[in-house]
Amino acid sequence: MRAITHLRRLLTDILAGRGIPWPEKTTIEPPRDPRFGDLATNAALMAAKAAGQKPRDLAETLRRDLADADPGLTVEVAGPGFLNVTFPPSFWQATIPDILDREGQGGYGRTELGAGRRVQVEYVSANPTGPLHIGHGRGAALGDSLARILRAAGFDVSTEYYINDAGRQMRLLGTSIRLRYLELHGREVAWPEDWYRGEYIIDLARELVAIHGATLLDMPETEATDICQLYGVDSIMAGIKKDLADFRVSHEVWFSEKTLVSGGRVEATLSDLKARGLAYEKDGAVWFASQSLGDDKDRVLRKSSGELTYFASDICYHADKFARGFDVVVDIWGADHHGYVPRMTAAVTALGKSPDSLKVILVHLVNLLRGGEQIAMSTRAGKFETLADVVAEVGADAARFMFLSRKSDSPLDFDLDLVKRQTMDNPVYYVQYAHARVRSVFAKAAERGIAAGEPNAARLARLDTPEDLGLLRLLDQFPDVVETAAATYSPHLVSYYLRDLSGRLHSYYAAHQVLACGDDELTRARMLLLDAVALVLRAGLALLGVAAPEKMERT
């Protein structure tokens, strides 16, 4: 935010002029109670030792220096040496031209925090054993939005979907389709205990009947299962890609696990770990020495049967990621994978990378509600609400906003009935309506031949009420919100901010006339303020992958 940047620059210059380095743990942030000013800082407390002064005495010195450096500031010393700083209205009013000018330069809120560092974000990566369900949707919205936020913060971002198309689950999918195929031909079958039961398996079997007729009946079981597995994986992946596209989620890279296994790259990774004493053989199996790297025990990489574990492929996959030159790799997993984090961190360490180069974000399951009752879901039992069904019912905007309305590792209640209501208790409507409300004001102004005009200082000086200044202060915080969301991998912070900004806008609209205030210059000033609010709302919604409508359609 401009205010934090300005105060930090002043303090840095003042301290440097006194031969004092910038204290590492210095904070500059809005106080919890706005009566204590616009910003509070502990700079004097953190720098007192280096300055050889008591914190309160240094605070008094810094107060005088700040007043000399910027006479518009009001600075007070509080408690043991905190500085409370209040900016003049003109400082906040200058936020409007800053927002309007940046609109033509890539948009307000964009920063250079990332400085071009390369980040890979891997998300969804659901096994191609069935359609995406509502839980996958939350991870999809999180990953896609995080990539948008990281790019806005100056990172070089690549997005990826890891296709788990090798191993036992794929074989089980092929077996389930083949058995349904046999059943459709009147054959009696014995169902395995953990087969896939969904209606989509029957649909795939019917499609195979249409393509192959009865020819698979006389084939050896292995060959027929291969055909069913390949068709099932291809069909399901095509459906997954369509569902994600309809949800406005994209991936730049689709990476196949099978390419790692068939190309011998997993075996090469195991050999490398053995050569470096990080893997060993025991009881006919190959083990990763993960306990020595922070895990609670060693992990199997290849079973005594010769079958590779998922973990073996995952180590190889992450080796491939780092070989592509990424500084940080972000994995978005379901909350049920929390026990996998220490072993993956150990694997990254074994690959010669810092544990900090891996960031795992856990996504809690979604409690989907309809009519106040939770919908029970089980992928293998075929009883689940698909992402496609939810998007078709409530729309991509509502689904994405709701998925991003809370921190990802917190449970989320998704009320299908609530997000379809056009009322202020619907958080999606609440934010989108704020943007539409501003655009409606501008549409009426155009009908009356009223234009906002240039955001000059004299015009903006009319924005001097507590409501005006409250909105301006909040607008100034948006770049800081984007930076914090990027630095902490927390898209929900943008959602929180948008709801706060929308609430301020709705309150402002109720308290102040815009077009009918009876003062042409005040009308223009308020139009400029509302235009800045709309631009920030649109920018924030874009980071969430949600549309900013010009008007709200009644249903």
Coordinates of C-alpha atoms in Angstrom, one line a residue:
M1 CA 0.0 0.0 0.0
R2 CA 1.2 3.5 -0.7
A3 CA 0.9 4.5 2.9
I4 CA 3.2 1.7 4.2
T5 CA 5.7 2.3 1.3
H6 CA 5.8 6.0 2.0
L7 CA 6.3 5.6 5.8
R8 CA 8.9 2.9 5.4
R9 CA 10.9 5.0 2.9
L10 CA 10.8 8.0 5.3
L11 CA 11.9 5.9 8.3
T12 CA 14.6 4.1 6.3
D13 CA 16.1 7.4 5.3
I14 CA 15.9 8.8 8.8
L15 CA 17.5 5.8 10.4
A16 CA 20.2 5.6 7.8
G17 CA 21.0 9.3 8.3
R18 CA 21.6 8.4 12.0
G19 CA 23.7 5.4 11.1
I20 CA 21.1 2.9 12.2
P21 CA 20.4 -0.1 9.9
W22 CA 16.7 -1.0 9.3
P23 CA 15.7 -3.4 12.1
E24 CA 14.7 -6.8 10.8
K25 CA 11.6 -7.2 12.9
T26 CA 10.1 -3.8 12.3
T27 CA 6.4 -3.8 11.5
I28 CA 4.3 -1.1 9.9
E29 CA 0.5 -1.9 9.8
P30 CA -2.9 -0.4 10.4
P31 CA -3.7 -0.4 14.1
R32 CA -6.6 -2.5 15.3
D33 CA -8.3 0.6 16.6
P34 CA -8.5 3.4 14.0
R35 CA -8.5 6.0 16.7
F36 CA -4.7 5.4 17.0
G37 CA -4.1 6.7 13.4
D38 CA -3.7 5.2 10.0
L39 CA -0.5 3.2 10.7
A40 CA 1.4 2.1 13.7
T41 CA 5.1 1.0 13.8
N42 CA 7.4 -0.5 16.4
A43 CA 10.5 0.9 14.6
A44 CA 11.8 2.7 17.7
L45 CA 11.5 -0.4 19.8
M46 CA 13.4 -2.5 17.3
A47 CA 16.1 0.1 16.6
A48 CA 16.7 1.3 20.2
K49 CA 19.6 -1.0 21.0
A50 CA 21.5 -0.1 17.8
A51 CA 20.8 3.6 18.5
G52 CA 22.0 3.3 22.1
Q53 CA 18.8 5.0 23.3
K54 CA 15.7 4.1 25.3
P55 CA 12.9 3.1 23.0
R56 CA 10.6 6.0 24.1
D57 CA 13.4 8.5 23.6
L58 CA 14.2 7.2 20.2
A59 CA 10.5 7.3 19.3
E60 CA 10.4 11.0 20.3
T61 CA 13.4 11.7 18.0
L62 CA 11.8 9.8 15.1
R63 CA 8.5 11.7 15.6
R64 CA 10.3 15.0 15.2
D65 CA 12.3 13.7 12.2
L66 CA 9.1 12.4 10.5
A67 CA 7.4 15.7 11.0
D68 CA 10.3 17.5 9.4
A69 CA 10.5 15.0 6.5
D70 CA 6.7 15.2 5.8
P71 CA 4.9 18.1 7.5
G72 CA 1.5 16.7 6.4
L73 CA 1.9 13.7 8.8
T74 CA 0.6 13.7 12.4
V75 CA 2.8 11.5 14.5
E76 CA 2.3 10.5 18.1
V77 CA 4.3 8.4 20.5
A78 CA 2.4 5.7 22.4
G79 CA 3.2 3.2 25.2
P80 CA 6.9 2.1 25.4
G81 CA 7.8 3.6 22.1
F82 CA 5.3 2.9 19.4
L83 CA 4.7 5.5 16.7
N84 CA 1.1 6.2 15.5
V85 CA 0.9 8.0 12.2
T86 CA -2.0 9.8 10.6
F87 CA -1.9 10.9 7.0
P88 CA -3.7 14.0 5.7
P89 CA -6.9 13.6 3.6
S90 CA -5.0 14.8 0.5
F91 CA -2.7 11.7 0.8
W92 CA -5.7 9.3 0.7
Q93 CA -7.4 11.3 -2.1
A94 CA -4.4 10.8 -4.3
T95 CA -5.2 7.0 -4.2
I96 CA -7.8 7.6 -7.0
P97 CA -5.5 8.9 -9.7
D98 CA -3.0 6.2 -8.7
I99 CA -5.7 3.5 -9.4
L100 CA -6.9 5.1 -12.6
D101 CA -3.4 5.6 -14.0
R102 CA -2.4 2.0 -13.3
E103 CA -5.4 0.7 -15.1
G104 CA -3.6 1.2 -18.3
Q105 CA -0.4 -0.3 -17.0
G106 CA -1.6 -3.9 -16.3
G107 CA -3.9 -3.0 -13.5
Y108 CA -3.9 -1.7 -9.9
G109 CA -2.6 -4.1 -7.3
R110 CA 0.2 -5.6 -9.4
T111 CA 3.5 -5.7 -7.6
E112 CA 7.1 -7.0 -8.1
L113 CA 7.3 -9.1 -5.0
G114 CA 8.3 -12.2 -7.0
A115 CA 11.0 -10.5 -9.0
G116 CA 10.5 -13.1 -11.8
R117 CA 11.2 -16.1 -9.6
R118 CA 9.9 -19.3 -11.2
V119 CA 7.1 -21.1 -9.4
Q120 CA 5.2 -24.2 -10.5
V121 CA 1.7 -24.8 -9.1
E122 CA 0.3 -28.3 -9.5
Y123 CA -3.3 -28.8 -8.7
V124 CA -6.3 -31.1 -9.1
S125 CA -4.2 -34.0 -10.4
A126 CA -7.2 -36.4 -9.7
N127 CA -6.8 -40.0 -10.7
P128 CA -8.6 -40.5 -14.0
T129 CA -10.9 -43.1 -12.5
G130 CA -14.1 -41.0 -12.6
P131 CA -15.5 -37.5 -13.1
L132 CA -14.3 -34.6 -10.9
H133 CA -16.3 -34.2 -7.7
I134 CA -17.0 -31.1 -5.7
G135 CA -13.9 -31.6 -3.6
H136 CA -11.7 -31.5 -6.7
G137 CA -13.5 -28.2 -7.5
R138 CA -12.2 -26.5 -4.4
G139 CA -8.6 -27.5 -5.2
A140 CA -9.1 -26.4 -8.8
A141 CA -10.3 -23.0 -7.8
L142 CA -7.6 -22.6 -5.3
G143 CA -4.8 -23.6 -7.7
D144 CA -6.0 -21.5 -10.6
S145 CA -6.6 -18.4 -8.4
L146 CA -3.2 -18.8 -6.6
A147 CA -1.5 -18.9 -10.0
R148 CA -3.3 -15.7 -11.0
I149 CA -2.3 -14.0 -7.7
L150 CA 1.4 -15.1 -8.0
R151 CA 1.6 -13.7 -11.5
A152 CA 0.1 -10.4 -10.3
A153 CA 2.8 -10.3 -7.6
G154 CA 5.6 -10.7 -10.2
F155 CA 6.3 -14.4 -10.1
D156 CA 6.9 -16.4 -13.3
V157 CA 4.3 -19.1 -12.9
S158 CA 3.7 -22.5 -14.6
T159 CA 0.6 -24.6 -13.9
E160 CA 0.4 -28.4 -14.1
Y161 CA -1.9 -31.4 -13.8
Y162 CA -0.2 -34.7 -12.8
I163 CA -2.1 -37.5 -14.4
N164 CA -1.9 -40.6 -12.2
D165 CA -2.3 -43.0 -15.2
A166 CA -0.1 -45.9 -13.9
G167 CA -0.5 -48.4 -11.2
R168 CA -3.2 -50.5 -9.4
Q169 CA -6.0 -47.9 -9.6
M170 CA -5.8 -47.8 -13.4
R171 CA -5.9 -51.5 -13.6
L172 CA -8.9 -51.6 -11.3
L173 CA -10.7 -49.1 -13.6
G174 CA -10.0 -51.3 -16.6
T175 CA -11.3 -54.3 -14.7
S176 CA -14.5 -52.5 -13.6
I177 CA -15.3 -51.4 -17.2
R178 CA -14.6 -54.9 -18.6
L179 CA -16.9 -56.5 -16.0
R180 CA -19.7 -54.1 -16.9
Y181 CA -19.0 -54.9 -20.6
L182 CA -19.4 -58.6 -19.8
E183 CA -22.6 -57.9 -17.8
L184 CA -24.1 -56.0 -20.8
H185 CA -23.5 -59.1 -22.8
G186 CA -25.5 -61.2 -20.3
R187 CA -22.4 -62.8 -18.7
E188 CA -22.3 -63.4 -14.9
V189 CA -19.4 -61.7 -13.2
A190 CA -17.7 -61.8 -9.8
W191 CA -17.2 -58.3 -8.6
P192 CA -13.9 -57.4 -6.8
E193 CA -14.4 -55.8 -3.4
D194 CA -13.1 -52.4 -4.3
W195 CA -14.4 -52.0 -7.9
Y196 CA -15.7 -48.7 -9.3
R197 CA -19.5 -48.7 -9.1
G198 CA -20.5 -45.3 -10.7
E199 CA -23.0 -45.0 -13.5
Y200 CA -20.2 -43.6 -15.6
I201 CA -18.6 -47.1 -15.7
I202 CA -21.8 -48.5 -17.3
D203 CA -21.8 -45.6 -19.8
L204 CA -18.2 -46.4 -20.7
A205 CA -19.0 -50.1 -21.1
R206 CA -21.9 -49.2 -23.4
E207 CA -19.6 -47.1 -25.5
L208 CA -17.2 -50.0 -25.8
V209 CA -20.1 -52.2 -26.9
A210 CA -21.0 -49.7 -29.6
I211 CA -17.3 -49.5 -30.8
H212 CA -16.3 -53.2 -30.5
G213 CA -19.5 -55.1 -30.4
A214 CA -18.8 -58.5 -28.8
T215 CA -15.2 -58.8 -30.0
L216 CA -13.8 -58.3 -26.5
L217 CA -15.6 -61.4 -25.2
D218 CA -13.2 -63.8 -26.9
M219 CA -10.0 -61.9 -26.1
P220 CA -7.7 -62.9 -23.3
E221 CA -8.7 -61.1 -20.1
T222 CA -5.4 -59.1 -19.9
E223 CA -5.8 -57.8 -23.5
A224 CA -9.5 -56.9 -23.0
T225 CA -8.7 -55.2 -19.8
D226 CA -6.0 -53.2 -21.5
I227 CA -8.4 -52.0 -24.1
C228 CA -11.0 -51.1 -21.4
Q229 CA -8.4 -49.3 -19.3
L230 CA -7.0 -47.2 -22.2
Y231 CA -10.5 -46.2 -23.4
G232 CA -11.6 -45.4 -19.8
V233 CA -8.6 -43.2 -19.0
D234 CA -8.8 -41.3 -22.3
S235 CA -12.6 -40.7 -22.0
I236 CA -12.4 -39.7 -18.3
M237 CA -9.5 -37.4 -19.0
A238 CA -11.4 -35.7 -21.8
G239 CA -14.3 -35.2 -19.4
I240 CA -12.0 -33.8 -16.8
K241 CA -10.5 -31.3 -19.2
K242 CA -14.0 -30.2 -20.3
D243 CA -15.2 -29.8 -16.8
L244 CA -12.2 -27.7 -15.8
A245 CA -12.5 -25.5 -18.9
D246 CA -16.2 -24.9 -18.1
F247 CA -15.0 -24.0 -14.6
R248 CA -12.5 -21.5 -16.1
V249 CA -9.6 -23.5 -14.8
S250 CA -6.6 -24.2 -17.1
H251 CA -3.3 -26.0 -16.9
E252 CA -0.3 -25.3 -19.1
V253 CA 1.2 -28.8 -18.7
W254 CA -0.5 -32.2 -18.4
F255 CA 2.2 -34.6 -17.1
S256 CA 1.7 -38.3 -17.4
E257 CA 3.0 -40.6 -14.6
K258 CA 3.2 -43.4 -17.1
T259 CA 6.0 -41.6 -19.0
L260 CA 8.1 -41.7 -15.8
V261 CA 7.6 -45.4 -15.3
S262 CA 7.8 -46.6 -18.9
G263 CA 10.8 -44.5 -19.6
G264 CA 12.8 -46.0 -16.8
R265 CA 13.1 -42.7 -15.0
V266 CA 11.7 -44.0 -11.7
E267 CA 14.2 -46.8 -11.7
A268 CA 17.0 -44.3 -12.4
T269 CA 15.9 -42.2 -9.5
L270 CA 15.9 -45.2 -7.2
S271 CA 19.4 -46.1 -8.4
D272 CA 20.6 -42.6 -7.7
L273 CA 19.2 -42.7 -4.1
K274 CA 20.9 -46.0 -3.5
A275 CA 24.2 -44.7 -4.8
R276 CA 24.0 -41.8 -2.3
G277 CA 23.0 -44.0 0.6
L278 CA 19.5 -42.7 0.7
A279 CA 17.8 -45.9 -0.3
Y280 CA 18.5 -49.5 0.6
E281 CA 17.1 -53.0 0.1
K282 CA 15.5 -55.0 2.9
D283 CA 13.2 -58.1 2.9
G284 CA 13.2 -58.0 -0.9
A285 CA 11.9 -54.4 -1.0
V286 CA 13.6 -51.1 -1.7
W287 CA 13.2 -48.5 1.1
F288 CA 13.8 -44.8 1.2
A289 CA 15.8 -43.7 4.3
S290 CA 13.3 -40.9 5.0
Q291 CA 13.6 -41.1 8.8
S292 CA 17.1 -39.7 8.6
L293 CA 15.6 -36.7 6.8
G294 CA 12.9 -35.8 9.2
D295 CA 10.1 -38.3 8.5
D296 CA 8.8 -40.5 11.3
K297 CA 9.9 -43.7 9.6
D298 CA 11.5 -45.1 6.4
R299 CA 9.2 -45.6 3.4
V300 CA 8.8 -48.4 0.8
L301 CA 9.7 -47.4 -2.8
R302 CA 9.4 -50.8 -4.4
K303 CA 7.5 -53.6 -2.8
S304 CA 8.9 -57.1 -2.6
S305 CA 6.5 -58.1 -5.4
G306 CA 8.4 -55.7 -7.6
E307 CA 5.5 -53.2 -7.8
L308 CA 6.5 -49.5 -7.5
T309 CA 4.7 -47.4 -4.9
Y310 CA 3.2 -44.1 -5.7
F311 CA 5.8 -42.5 -3.5
A312 CA 8.6 -43.7 -5.8
S313 CA 6.9 -42.0 -8.8
D314 CA 6.3 -38.9 -6.8
I315 CA 10.0 -38.6 -5.9
C316 CA 10.9 -39.0 -9.6
Y317 CA 8.2 -36.5 -10.6
H318 CA 9.6 -33.8 -8.1
A319 CA 13.1 -34.4 -9.4
D320 CA 11.8 -33.7 -12.8
K321 CA 10.1 -30.5 -11.6
F322 CA 13.3 -29.1 -10.1
A323 CA 15.3 -30.2 -13.2
R324 CA 13.0 -27.8 -15.1
G325 CA 14.4 -24.9 -13.1
F326 CA 11.6 -24.0 -10.7
D327 CA 12.6 -22.1 -7.6
V328 CA 9.5 -23.2 -5.7
V329 CA 7.0 -26.0 -6.4
V330 CA 3.5 -25.8 -4.9
D331 CA 1.5 -29.0 -4.5
I332 CA -2.2 -28.7 -3.7
W333 CA -3.4 -31.9 -2.0
G334 CA -6.5 -33.1 -0.3
A335 CA -6.5 -32.8 3.5
D336 CA -6.4 -36.6 3.8
H337 CA -2.8 -36.5 2.4
H338 CA -1.4 -34.5 5.5
G339 CA 0.7 -37.5 6.5
Y340 CA 2.3 -37.5 3.1
V341 CA 3.9 -34.0 3.7
P342 CA 6.8 -35.1 5.9
R343 CA 7.9 -37.8 3.5
M344 CA 7.7 -35.6 0.5
T345 CA 9.7 -32.9 2.3
A346 CA 12.3 -35.6 3.1
A347 CA 12.3 -36.5 -0.6
V348 CA 12.9 -32.9 -1.7
T349 CA 15.8 -32.7 0.8
A350 CA 17.2 -35.9 -0.6
L351 CA 17.0 -34.3 -4.1
G352 CA 19.4 -31.6 -2.8
K353 CA 16.8 -28.9 -2.5
S354 CA 15.8 -26.8 0.5
P355 CA 12.6 -27.9 2.3
D356 CA 11.4 -24.4 1.7
S357 CA 11.4 -25.0 -2.1
L358 CA 8.4 -27.3 -1.6
K359 CA 5.1 -25.7 -0.5
V360 CA 2.2 -28.1 0.2
I361 CA -1.3 -26.6 0.5
L362 CA -3.9 -28.9 2.0
V363 CA -7.5 -28.6 0.9
H364 CA -10.3 -29.7 3.3
L365 CA -13.3 -31.5 2.0
V366 CA -16.5 -29.6 1.1
N367 CA -19.7 -30.3 2.9
L368 CA -22.3 -29.9 0.1
L369 CA -25.8 -28.9 1.4
R370 CA -29.1 -29.1 -0.4
G371 CA -32.3 -28.2 1.5
G372 CA -30.2 -27.9 4.7
E373 CA -29.1 -31.5 4.5
Q374 CA -25.6 -32.7 3.7
I375 CA -25.1 -34.7 0.5
A376 CA -23.2 -37.9 1.2
M377 CA -20.5 -38.7 -1.3
S378 CA -18.3 -41.7 -2.2
T379 CA -16.4 -41.8 -5.5
R380 CA -15.9 -45.6 -5.6
A381 CA -19.5 -46.2 -4.6
G382 CA -20.6 -43.9 -7.4
K383 CA -22.5 -41.6 -5.0
F384 CA -21.1 -38.1 -5.4
E385 CA -22.0 -34.7 -6.7
T386 CA -19.9 -33.9 -9.7
L387 CA -18.2 -30.6 -10.3
A388 CA -20.0 -30.3 -13.6
D389 CA -23.4 -30.7 -12.0
V390 CA -22.7 -28.0 -9.4
V391 CA -21.4 -25.6 -12.0
A392 CA -24.4 -26.3 -14.2
E393 CA -26.7 -25.5 -11.2
V394 CA -25.1 -22.4 -9.6
G395 CA -22.6 -21.2 -12.3
A396 CA -18.8 -21.0 -12.3
D397 CA -18.8 -17.6 -10.6
A398 CA -20.7 -18.7 -7.6
A399 CA -18.9 -22.0 -7.2
R400 CA -15.4 -20.4 -7.5
F401 CA -16.2 -17.6 -5.1
M402 CA -17.6 -20.0 -2.5
F403 CA -14.6 -22.4 -2.8
L404 CA -12.3 -19.4 -2.1
S405 CA -14.4 -17.9 0.7
R406 CA -12.5 -19.6 3.4
K407 CA -8.9 -20.8 4.2
S408 CA -8.3 -24.0 2.2
D409 CA -7.5 -26.1 5.3
S410 CA -10.8 -25.2 7.0
P411 CA -14.0 -27.1 6.4
L412 CA -16.4 -25.5 3.9
D413 CA -20.2 -25.7 3.9
F414 CA -21.4 -25.0 0.4
D415 CA -25.1 -24.3 0.4
L416 CA -26.4 -24.7 -3.1
D417 CA -29.7 -23.0 -2.2
L418 CA -27.9 -19.9 -0.7
V419 CA -25.7 -19.2 -3.7
K420 CA -28.6 -19.1 -6.1
R421 CA -30.4 -16.4 -4.1
Q422 CA -30.2 -12.8 -5.3
T423 CA -30.0 -11.4 -1.8
M424 CA -27.3 -9.7 0.3
D425 CA -26.8 -12.8 2.4
N426 CA -25.4 -14.5 -0.6
P427 CA -21.6 -13.6 -0.5
V428 CA -21.2 -14.0 -4.3
Y429 CA -24.1 -11.7 -5.1
Y430 CA -23.0 -9.3 -2.4
V431 CA -19.7 -8.6 -4.1
Q432 CA -20.8 -8.8 -7.7
Y433 CA -23.7 -6.5 -7.0
A434 CA -21.3 -3.9 -5.6
H435 CA -19.6 -3.7 -8.9
A436 CA -22.8 -3.7 -10.9
R437 CA -24.2 -1.0 -8.6
V438 CA -21.3 1.4 -9.5
R439 CA -21.7 0.6 -13.2
S440 CA -25.4 1.4 -12.9
V441 CA -24.6 4.8 -11.5
F442 CA -22.3 5.5 -14.5
A443 CA -25.0 4.3 -16.9
K444 CA -27.5 6.7 -15.4
A445 CA -24.9 9.5 -15.5
A446 CA -24.3 8.9 -19.2
E447 CA -28.0 9.2 -19.8
R448 CA -28.0 12.6 -18.1
G449 CA -24.8 13.7 -19.9
I450 CA -22.7 13.7 -16.7
A451 CA -19.0 12.8 -16.8
A452 CA -16.7 12.3 -13.9
G453 CA -13.9 14.5 -15.4
E454 CA -10.3 14.6 -14.4
P455 CA -9.2 13.5 -10.9
N456 CA -7.5 16.8 -10.1
A457 CA -6.6 17.7 -6.5
A458 CA -9.3 20.4 -6.2
R459 CA -12.0 18.0 -7.2
L460 CA -10.8 15.2 -5.0
A461 CA -10.5 17.5 -2.0
R462 CA -14.3 17.3 -1.8
L463 CA -14.0 13.7 -0.7
D464 CA -13.5 14.5 3.0
T465 CA -16.2 12.7 4.9
P466 CA -15.3 9.7 7.2
E467 CA -17.0 7.4 4.6
D468 CA -15.0 8.9 1.8
L469 CA -11.7 8.5 3.7
G470 CA -12.6 5.0 4.9
L471 CA -13.1 3.8 1.3
L472 CA -9.9 5.5 0.2
R473 CA -7.9 3.8 3.0
L474 CA -9.3 0.5 2.0
L475 CA -8.5 1.0 -1.7
D476 CA -4.9 1.8 -0.8
Q477 CA -4.6 -1.6 1.0
F478 CA -5.4 -3.7 -2.1
P479 CA -1.8 -4.1 -3.4
D480 CA -0.7 -5.1 0.1
V481 CA -3.5 -7.7 0.1
V482 CA -2.3 -9.2 -3.2
E483 CA 1.3 -9.3 -1.9
T484 CA 0.3 -11.0 1.3
A485 CA -2.0 -13.5 -0.5
A486 CA 1.0 -14.4 -2.8
A487 CA 3.5 -14.6 0.0
T488 CA 1.3 -16.8 2.1
Y489 CA -0.3 -18.8 -0.7
S490 CA -3.7 -17.6 0.6
P491 CA -6.3 -16.6 -2.2
H492 CA -9.0 -16.4 0.5
L493 CA -7.5 -13.1 1.7
V494 CA -8.6 -11.5 -1.6
S495 CA -12.1 -12.9 -1.0
Y496 CA -12.1 -11.4 2.5
Y497 CA -11.0 -8.1 1.2
L498 CA -13.6 -7.9 -1.6
R499 CA -16.4 -8.6 0.9
D500 CA -15.0 -5.8 3.1
L501 CA -14.7 -3.4 0.2
S502 CA -18.2 -4.3 -1.0
G503 CA -19.7 -3.7 2.4
R504 CA -18.1 -0.3 2.6
L505 CA -19.4 0.5 -0.9
H506 CA -23.0 -0.5 0.0
S507 CA -22.8 1.5 3.2
Y508 CA -21.5 4.5 1.3
Y509 CA -24.2 4.3 -1.3
A510 CA -26.8 4.3 1.5
A511 CA -25.2 7.3 3.2
H512 CA -24.4 9.6 0.3
Q513 CA -26.2 10.7 -2.8
V514 CA -24.1 10.6 -5.9
L515 CA -26.0 12.0 -8.9
A516 CA -28.6 13.8 -6.9
C517 CA -26.4 15.5 -4.3
G518 CA -27.1 18.9 -5.8
D519 CA -23.5 19.8 -6.3
D520 CA -21.9 19.1 -9.7
E521 CA -18.3 19.1 -8.4
L522 CA -19.2 16.8 -5.5
T523 CA -21.0 14.5 -8.0
R524 CA -17.9 14.3 -10.1
A525 CA -15.7 13.6 -7.1
R526 CA -17.9 10.8 -5.9
M527 CA -18.1 9.3 -9.4
L528 CA -14.3 9.2 -9.4
L529 CA -14.3 7.4 -6.1
L530 CA -16.9 4.9 -7.2
D531 CA -15.0 4.3 -10.4
A532 CA -11.9 3.5 -8.4
V533 CA -13.9 1.1 -6.2
A534 CA -15.3 -0.7 -9.3
L535 CA -11.8 -1.0 -10.8
V536 CA -10.5 -2.6 -7.6
L537 CA -13.5 -4.9 -7.3
R538 CA -13.0 -6.0 -10.9
A539 CA -9.3 -6.6 -10.4
G540 CA -9.9 -8.6 -7.2
L541 CA -12.6 -10.7 -8.8
A542 CA -10.3 -11.4 -11.8
L543 CA -7.8 -12.9 -9.4
L544 CA -10.4 -15.3 -8.1
G545 CA -11.5 -16.1 -11.7
V546 CA -14.9 -14.5 -11.1
A547 CA -16.7 -12.2 -13.4
A548 CA -17.5 -8.6 -12.6
P549 CA -21.0 -8.0 -14.2
E550 CA -22.1 -4.6 -15.5
K551 CA -25.6 -5.4 -14.2
M552 CA -27.2 -8.2 -12.2
E553 CA -29.7 -10.2 -14.2
R554 CA -32.9 -11.0 -12.4
T555 CA -34.0 -14.6 -12.3

